[in-house]
PDB file of C-alpha atoms in Angstrom:
ATOM      1  CA  MET M1219     114.170 -52.922 -23.636  1.00 73.00           C
ATOM      2  CA  HIS M1220     112.739 -53.217 -19.807  1.00 73.00           C
ATOM      3  CA  ARG M1221     116.205 -51.863 -18.528  1.00 79.00           C
ATOM      4  CA  MET M1222     116.760 -49.536 -21.163  1.00 80.00           C
ATOM      5  CA  PRO M1223     117.435 -46.013 -20.276  1.00 81.00           C
ATOM      6  CA  LEU M1224     113.927 -43.634 -20.963  1.00 78.00           C
ATOM      7  CA  TRP M1225     115.988 -41.242 -22.983  1.00 82.00           C
ATOM      8  CA  ALA M1226     116.790 -43.703 -25.428  1.00 83.00           C
ATOM      9  CA  LYS M1227     112.859 -45.256 -25.507  1.00 85.00           C
ATOM     10  CA  LEU M1228     111.936 -41.505 -26.017  1.00 83.00           C
ATOM     11  CA  ALA M1229     114.615 -41.313 -28.891  1.00 86.00           C
ATOM     12  CA  GLY M1230     113.336 -44.514 -30.475  1.00 86.00           C
ATOM     13  CA  VAL M1231     109.741 -42.980 -30.699  1.00 86.00           C
ATOM     14  CA  LEU M1232     110.837 -39.979 -31.712  1.00 88.00           C
ATOM     15  CA  ALA M1233     112.661 -41.456 -34.596  1.00 88.00           C
ATOM     16  CA  VAL M1234     109.577 -43.523 -35.461  1.00 87.00           C
ATOM     17  CA  GLY M1235     107.347 -40.811 -35.530  1.00 86.00           C
ATOM     18  CA  VAL M1236     109.946 -38.945 -37.806  1.00 87.00           C
ATOM     19  CA  LEU M1237     110.586 -41.632 -40.675  1.00 85.00           C
ATOM     20  CA  PRO M1238     107.355 -41.075 -42.295  1.00 84.00           C
ATOM     21  CA  TRP M1239     108.295 -37.586 -43.035  1.00 84.00           C
ATOM     22  CA  VAL M1240     111.836 -38.495 -44.327  1.00 83.00           C
ATOM     23  CA  ALA M1241     111.067 -41.996 -45.677  1.00 81.00           C
ATOM     24  CA  ALA M1242     111.020 -41.970 -49.654  1.00 80.00           C
ATOM     25  CA  SER M1243     109.211 -45.342 -49.890  1.00 82.00           C
ATOM     26  CA  VAL M1244     107.180 -47.869 -48.327  1.00 85.00           C
ATOM     27  CA  TRP M1245     109.773 -50.338 -47.063  1.00 89.00           C
ATOM     28  CA  PRO M1246     111.695 -48.472 -44.516  1.00 87.00           C
ATOM     29  CA  LEU M1247     108.441 -47.929 -42.575  1.00 87.00           C
ATOM     30  CA  ALA M1248     107.643 -51.923 -43.065  1.00 88.00           C
ATOM     31  CA  LEU M1249     111.208 -52.642 -42.075  1.00 91.00           C
ATOM     32  CA  VAL M1250     110.602 -50.822 -38.972  1.00 89.00           C
ATOM     33  CA  THR M1251     106.979 -52.318 -38.649  1.00 88.00           C
ATOM     34  CA  ALA M1252     108.790 -55.996 -38.592  1.00 90.00           C
ATOM     35  CA  ALA M1253     111.362 -54.657 -35.961  1.00 89.00           C
ATOM     36  CA  LEU M1254     108.736 -53.430 -33.471  1.00 88.00           C
ATOM     37  CA  ALA M1255     106.736 -56.566 -34.000  1.00 86.00           C
ATOM     38  CA  GLY M1256     109.876 -58.345 -33.162  1.00 86.00           C
ATOM     39  CA  VAL M1257     110.270 -56.443 -30.198  1.00 85.00           C
ATOM     40  CA  VAL M1258     106.968 -57.485 -28.687  1.00 84.00           C
ATOM     41  CA  VAL M1259     107.815 -61.108 -29.432  1.00 83.00           C
ATOM     42  CA  VAL M1260     111.240 -60.658 -27.693  1.00 83.00           C
ATOM     43  CA  THR M1261     110.066 -58.997 -24.818  1.00 81.00           C
ATOM     44  CA  ARG M1262     107.062 -60.960 -24.403  1.00 81.00           C
ATOM     45  CA  LEU M1263     104.377 -57.657 -23.922  1.00 77.00           C
ATOM     46  CA  PRO M1264     100.956 -58.787 -24.202  1.00 75.00           C
ATOM     47  CA  ALA M1265     100.231 -58.307 -28.037  1.00 71.00           C
ATOM     48  CA  ARG M1266      96.728 -59.604 -28.060  1.00 75.00           C
ATOM     49  CA  ARG M1267      96.357 -56.593 -25.700  1.00 73.00           C
ATOM     50  CA  LEU M1268      98.343 -54.168 -28.146  1.00 74.00           C
ATOM     51  CA  LEU M1269      95.850 -55.638 -30.906  1.00 75.00           C
ATOM     52  CA  ARG M1270      93.096 -55.430 -29.017  1.00 75.00           C
ATOM     53  CA  SER M1271      93.562 -51.383 -28.398  1.00 73.00           C
ATOM     54  CA  MET M1272      94.504 -50.994 -31.821  1.00 75.00           C
ATOM     55  CA  ARG M1273      90.939 -51.912 -32.784  1.00 75.00           C
ATOM     56  CA  GLY M1274      89.449 -48.806 -31.865  1.00 72.00           C
ATOM     57  CA  LEU M1275      91.999 -47.096 -34.630  1.00 77.00           C
ATOM     58  CA  LEU M1276      91.263 -49.189 -37.323  1.00 81.00           C
ATOM     59  CA  PRO M1277      88.156 -47.166 -38.654  1.00 82.00           C
ATOM     60  CA  VAL M1278      90.438 -43.958 -38.217  1.00 83.00           C
ATOM     61  CA  LEU M1279      93.261 -46.130 -40.685  1.00 85.00           C
ATOM     62  CA  VAL M1280      90.744 -47.039 -43.203  1.00 87.00           C
ATOM     63  CA  LEU M1281      89.430 -43.952 -43.768  1.00 89.00           C
ATOM     64  CA  LEU M1282      92.522 -42.289 -43.817  1.00 87.00           C
ATOM     65  CA  LEU M1283      93.979 -44.621 -46.186  1.00 87.00           C
ATOM     66  CA  ALA M1284      90.864 -44.194 -48.418  1.00 90.00           C
ATOM     67  CA  PHE M1285      91.367 -40.233 -48.493  1.00 90.00           C
ATOM     68  CA  GLN M1286      95.189 -40.439 -48.695  1.00 86.00           C
ATOM     69  CA  TRP M1287      94.881 -43.003 -51.547  1.00 89.00           C
ATOM     70  CA  TRP M1288      92.023 -40.587 -53.278  1.00 90.00           C
ATOM     71  CA  SER M1289      93.909 -37.578 -52.743  1.00 86.00           C
ATOM     72  CA  HIS M1290      97.641 -38.826 -53.799  1.00 84.00           C
ATOM     73  CA  ASP M1291      98.254 -42.295 -54.162  1.00 85.00           C
ATOM     74  CA  LEU M1292      98.136 -45.691 -52.754  1.00 86.00           C
ATOM     75  CA  ALA M1293     101.680 -45.891 -51.990  1.00 85.00           C
ATOM     76  CA  TYR M1294     101.748 -42.337 -50.297  1.00 86.00           C
ATOM     77  CA  ALA M1295      98.587 -43.647 -48.165  1.00 86.00           C
ATOM     78  CA  VAL M1296     100.041 -46.732 -47.128  1.00 87.00           C
ATOM     79  CA  ARG M1297     103.000 -44.613 -45.895  1.00 88.00           C
ATOM     80  CA  VAL M1298     101.007 -42.459 -43.611  1.00 88.00           C
ATOM     81  CA  VAL M1299      98.845 -45.306 -42.212  1.00 89.00           C
ATOM     82  CA  LEU M1300     102.008 -47.511 -41.341  1.00 89.00           C
ATOM     83  CA  GLY M1301     103.638 -44.417 -39.901  1.00 89.00           C
ATOM     84  CA  ILE M1302     100.615 -43.789 -37.508  1.00 89.00           C
ATOM     85  CA  VAL M1303     100.704 -47.681 -36.829  1.00 88.00           C
ATOM     86  CA  ASN M1304     104.009 -47.603 -35.977  1.00 89.00           C
ATOM     87  CA  ALA M1305     104.235 -44.717 -33.695  1.00 88.00           C
ATOM     88  CA  PHE M1306     101.297 -46.436 -31.608  1.00 87.00           C
ATOM     89  CA  VAL M1307     102.688 -49.733 -31.449  1.00 87.00           C
ATOM     90  CA  ALA M1308     106.085 -47.614 -30.298  1.00 87.00           C
ATOM     91  CA  ALA M1309     104.762 -45.743 -27.813  1.00 84.00           C
ATOM     92  CA  GLY M1310     102.773 -48.713 -26.618  1.00 82.00           C
ATOM     93  CA  ILE M1311     106.122 -50.561 -26.051  1.00 84.00           C
ATOM     94  CA  LEU M1312     107.317 -47.160 -24.168  1.00 83.00           C
ATOM     95  CA  THR M1313     104.511 -47.341 -21.574  1.00 80.00           C
ATOM     96  CA  ALA M1314     104.858 -50.815 -21.506  1.00 80.00           C
ATOM     97  CA  THR M1315     108.695 -51.545 -20.696  1.00 81.00           C
ATOM     98  CA  THR M1316     108.387 -48.245 -18.290  1.00 79.00           C
ATOM     99  CA  PRO M1317     107.363 -48.036 -14.871  1.00 78.00           C
ATOM    100  CA  VAL M1318     105.180 -44.885 -14.660  1.00 74.00           C
ATOM    101  CA  THR M1319     107.171 -43.501 -11.920  1.00 76.00           C
ATOM    102  CA  ASP M1320     110.192 -43.089 -14.227  1.00 76.00           C
ATOM    103  CA  LEU M1321     107.577 -41.608 -16.856  1.00 76.00           C
ATOM    104  CA  LEU M1322     106.663 -39.028 -14.282  1.00 74.00           C
ATOM    105  CA  ASP M1323     110.486 -38.506 -13.210  1.00 77.00           C
ATOM    106  CA  GLY M1324     111.165 -37.990 -16.808  1.00 76.00           C
ATOM    107  CA  ALA M1325     108.362 -35.371 -17.282  1.00 74.00           C
ATOM    108  CA  VAL M1326     109.787 -33.463 -14.274  1.00 75.00           C
ATOM    109  CA  ARG M1327     113.274 -33.529 -15.892  1.00 77.00           C
ATOM    110  CA  ALA M1328     112.052 -32.036 -19.195  1.00 72.00           C
ATOM    111  CA  ALA M1329     110.011 -29.441 -17.558  1.00 71.00           C
ATOM    112  CA  ARG M1330     112.515 -27.985 -15.356  1.00 75.00           C
ATOM    113  CA  PRO M1331     114.268 -25.686 -18.045  1.00 74.00           C
ATOM    114  CA  LEU M1332     110.864 -24.007 -18.096  1.00 71.00           C
ATOM    115  CA  ARG M1333     110.795 -23.712 -14.414  1.00 71.00           C
ATOM    116  CA  ARG M1334     109.949 -20.120 -14.831  1.00 75.00           C
ATOM    117  CA  VAL M1335     106.837 -21.106 -16.815  1.00 71.00           C
ATOM    118  CA  VAL M1336     105.956 -24.357 -15.176  1.00 69.00           C
ATOM    119  CA  ASP M1337     106.670 -25.567 -11.868  1.00 69.00           C
ATOM    120  CA  PRO M1338     107.448 -29.151 -12.614  1.00 70.00           C
ATOM    121  CA  GLU M1339     105.954 -30.747  -9.456  1.00 70.00           C
ATOM    122  CA  VAL M1340     102.438 -29.575 -11.015  1.00 71.00           C
ATOM    123  CA  VAL M1341     103.406 -30.989 -14.096  1.00 69.00           C
ATOM    124  CA  ALA M1342     104.360 -34.440 -12.556  1.00 70.00           C
ATOM    125  CA  LEU M1343     101.227 -33.978 -10.339  1.00 70.00           C
ATOM    126  CA  THR M1344      99.019 -33.624 -13.109  1.00 70.00           C
ATOM    127  CA  LEU M1345     100.534 -36.478 -15.404  1.00 70.00           C
ATOM    128  CA  GLY M1346      99.974 -38.783 -12.197  1.00 69.00           C
ATOM    129  CA  VAL M1347      96.292 -38.047 -11.658  1.00 71.00           C
ATOM    130  CA  VAL M1348      95.752 -38.148 -15.780  1.00 69.00           C
ATOM    131  CA  VAL M1349      97.338 -41.580 -15.201  1.00 67.00           C
ATOM    132  CA  ARG M1350      95.231 -42.611 -12.350  1.00 68.00           C
ATOM    133  CA  SER M1351      92.035 -41.046 -13.885  1.00 70.00           C
ATOM    134  CA  VAL M1352      92.108 -42.690 -17.565  1.00 67.00           C
ATOM    135  CA  PRO M1353      91.621 -46.484 -16.100  1.00 69.00           C
ATOM    136  CA  TRP M1354      89.389 -45.534 -13.253  1.00 70.00           C
ATOM    137  CA  VAL M1355      86.943 -43.632 -15.879  1.00 73.00           C
ATOM    138  CA  ALA M1356      87.197 -46.604 -18.300  1.00 71.00           C
ATOM    139  CA  GLY M1357      86.389 -49.125 -15.587  1.00 76.00           C
ATOM    140  CA  SER M1358      83.515 -47.152 -14.886  1.00 76.00           C
ATOM    141  CA  PHE M1359      82.149 -46.959 -17.864  1.00 76.00           C
ATOM    142  CA  SER M1360      82.489 -50.658 -18.397  1.00 77.00           C
ATOM    143  CA  SER M1361      80.656 -51.362 -14.956  1.00 81.00           C
ATOM    144  CA  VAL M1362      77.765 -48.815 -16.049  1.00 79.00           C
ATOM    145  CA  ARG M1363      77.621 -50.515 -19.079  1.00 78.00           C
ATOM    146  CA  GLU M1364      77.601 -54.281 -17.860  1.00 81.00           C
ATOM    147  CA  SER M1365      74.561 -52.820 -15.300  1.00 81.00           C
ATOM    148  CA  ALA M1366      72.411 -51.156 -18.105  1.00 77.00           C
ATOM    149  CA  ARG M1367      73.046 -54.463 -20.326  1.00 79.00           C
ATOM    150  CA  ALA M1368      71.787 -56.437 -17.174  1.00 80.00           C
ATOM    151  CA  ARG M1369      68.488 -54.215 -17.078  1.00 78.00           C
ATOM    152  CA  GLY M1370      68.282 -54.895 -20.920  1.00 77.00           C
ATOM    153  CA  LEU M1371      69.276 -51.169 -21.381  1.00 72.00           C
ATOM    154  CA  ASP M1372      72.170 -51.494 -23.297  1.00 67.00           C
ATOM    155  CA  ARG M1373      71.108 -49.903 -26.529  1.00 73.00           C
ATOM    156  CA  ASN M1374      70.128 -46.750 -24.788  1.00 72.00           C
ATOM    157  CA  PRO M1375      72.782 -44.119 -24.672  1.00 74.00           C
ATOM    158  CA  ARG M1376      70.997 -42.270 -21.757  1.00 76.00           C
ATOM    159  CA  ALA M1377      71.278 -45.383 -19.208  1.00 75.00           C
ATOM    160  CA  VAL M1378      75.007 -45.720 -19.709  1.00 75.00           C
ATOM    161  CA  VAL M1379      76.122 -41.995 -20.521  1.00 78.00           C
ATOM    162  CA  VAL M1380      74.534 -40.581 -17.814  1.00 80.00           C
ATOM    163  CA  PRO M1381      75.558 -42.569 -14.785  1.00 80.00           C
ATOM    164  CA  THR M1382      78.922 -42.729 -16.160  1.00 79.00           C
ATOM    165  CA  VAL M1383      79.247 -38.495 -16.420  1.00 82.00           C
ATOM    166  CA  VAL M1384      77.925 -38.638 -12.764  1.00 82.00           C
ATOM    167  CA  HIS M1385      80.572 -41.444 -11.747  1.00 78.00           C
ATOM    168  CA  VAL M1386      83.428 -39.001 -13.347  1.00 79.00           C
ATOM    169  CA  VAL M1387      82.214 -35.879 -11.556  1.00 82.00           C
ATOM    170  CA  ALA M1388      81.943 -37.535  -8.156  1.00 80.00           C
ATOM    171  CA  PHE M1389      85.730 -38.657  -9.117  1.00 76.00           C
ATOM    172  CA  ALA M1390      86.807 -35.171 -10.261  1.00 76.00           C
ATOM    173  CA  ARG M1391      85.395 -33.948  -7.083  1.00 80.00           C
ATOM    174  CA  SER M1392      86.858 -36.145  -4.872  1.00 78.00           C
ATOM    175  CA  THR M1393      90.324 -35.951  -6.416  1.00 72.00           C
ATOM    176  CA  GLY M1394      89.888 -32.262  -6.013  1.00 72.00           C
ATOM    177  CA  GLU M1395      89.096 -32.305  -2.511  1.00 74.00           C
ATOM    178  CA  ALA M1396      91.802 -34.714  -1.651  1.00 69.00           C
ATOM    179  CA  LEU M1397      94.253 -32.262  -3.343  1.00 66.00           C
ATOM    180  CA  ALA M1398      93.089 -29.321  -1.779  1.00 71.00           C
ATOM    181  CA  ALA M1399      93.250 -31.559   1.624  1.00 70.00           C
ATOM    182  CA  ARG M1400      96.926 -31.661   1.068  1.00 61.00           C
ATOM    183  CA  GLY M1401      97.841 -28.162  -0.031  1.00 64.00           C
ATOM    184  CA  LEU M1402      98.222 -28.905  -3.589  1.00 57.00           C
ATOM    185  CA  THR M1403      95.492 -26.634  -4.920  1.00 56.00           C
ATOM    186  CA  ASP M1404      96.234 -23.071  -5.905  1.00 55.00           C
ATOM    187  CA  PRO M1405      96.843 -20.826  -2.675  1.00 47.00           C
ATOM    188  CA  GLY M1406      95.454 -17.795  -4.338  1.00 48.00           C
ATOM    189  CA  ASP M1407      92.163 -19.325  -4.246  1.00 46.00           C
ATOM    190  CA  ASP M1408      91.806 -19.376  -0.375  1.00 45.00           C
ATOM    191  CA  ALA M1409      93.536 -16.333  -0.373  1.00 45.00           C
ATOM    192  CA  PRO M1410      91.462 -13.091   0.867  1.00 47.00           C
ATOM    193  CA  GLY M1411      90.686 -11.271  -2.606  1.00 45.00           C
ATOM    194  CA  PRO M1412      89.719  -7.721  -2.548  1.00 47.00           C
ATOM    195  CA  GLY M1413      86.624  -7.716  -0.539  1.00 44.00           C
ATOM    196  CA  ARG M1414      87.275 -10.836   1.059  1.00 44.00           C
ATOM    197  CA  THR M1415      88.303 -10.672   4.846  1.00 43.00           C
ATOM    198  CA  GLY M1416      89.752 -13.744   6.633  1.00 44.00           C
ATOM    199  CA  SER M1417      88.121 -15.575   9.516  1.00 42.00           C
ATOM    200  CA  ALA M1418      89.788 -16.409  12.338  1.00 43.00           C
ATOM    201  CA  ARG M1419      89.597 -19.737  13.762  1.00 44.00           C
ATOM    202  CA  PRO M1420      89.870 -20.542  17.418  1.00 45.00           C
ATOM    203  CA  GLY M1421      92.692 -22.148  17.933  1.00 42.00           C
TER     204      GLY M1421
END
């Protein structure tokens, strides 16, 4: 699985995502669930971390199951929920067995046919910033929450949300400044526009 090419993994994730739309019963989805569990075990992926990440999805799945059961029937509701769980696990296997650099390279190759609309390198840069930002924001939120808990303010939303927002804004500003220092921002932002005059700097 770790040595499998990226296109094959993406095709597998796409097939898992399409299956609920074409499956006539629950059994194909249940077989895919068992197969994905086998892949997690064989490839020695951190199953406990995957289950912990699914814990946040559990309330949504329960509500969705109840709604689909009420609006259709139980078999259809189970198919919908299993389809979401399978897609979540398949995406987790993809990201856990593929280096981030390979994912970014794949995004650049996929964006090349659209180079007239979007710059592939900008796509890679955007994804790289997102990949770097998500764990940083999660870590910042965790550290702020621990600090609030030490002061007995863990139940006060303001004591957790406000410092986290301040940290995120500071992180965004520093990231933007770093990109600007490397000349990776839109050159139109710095170019003199109507009514602007460029100032000559002493060399």
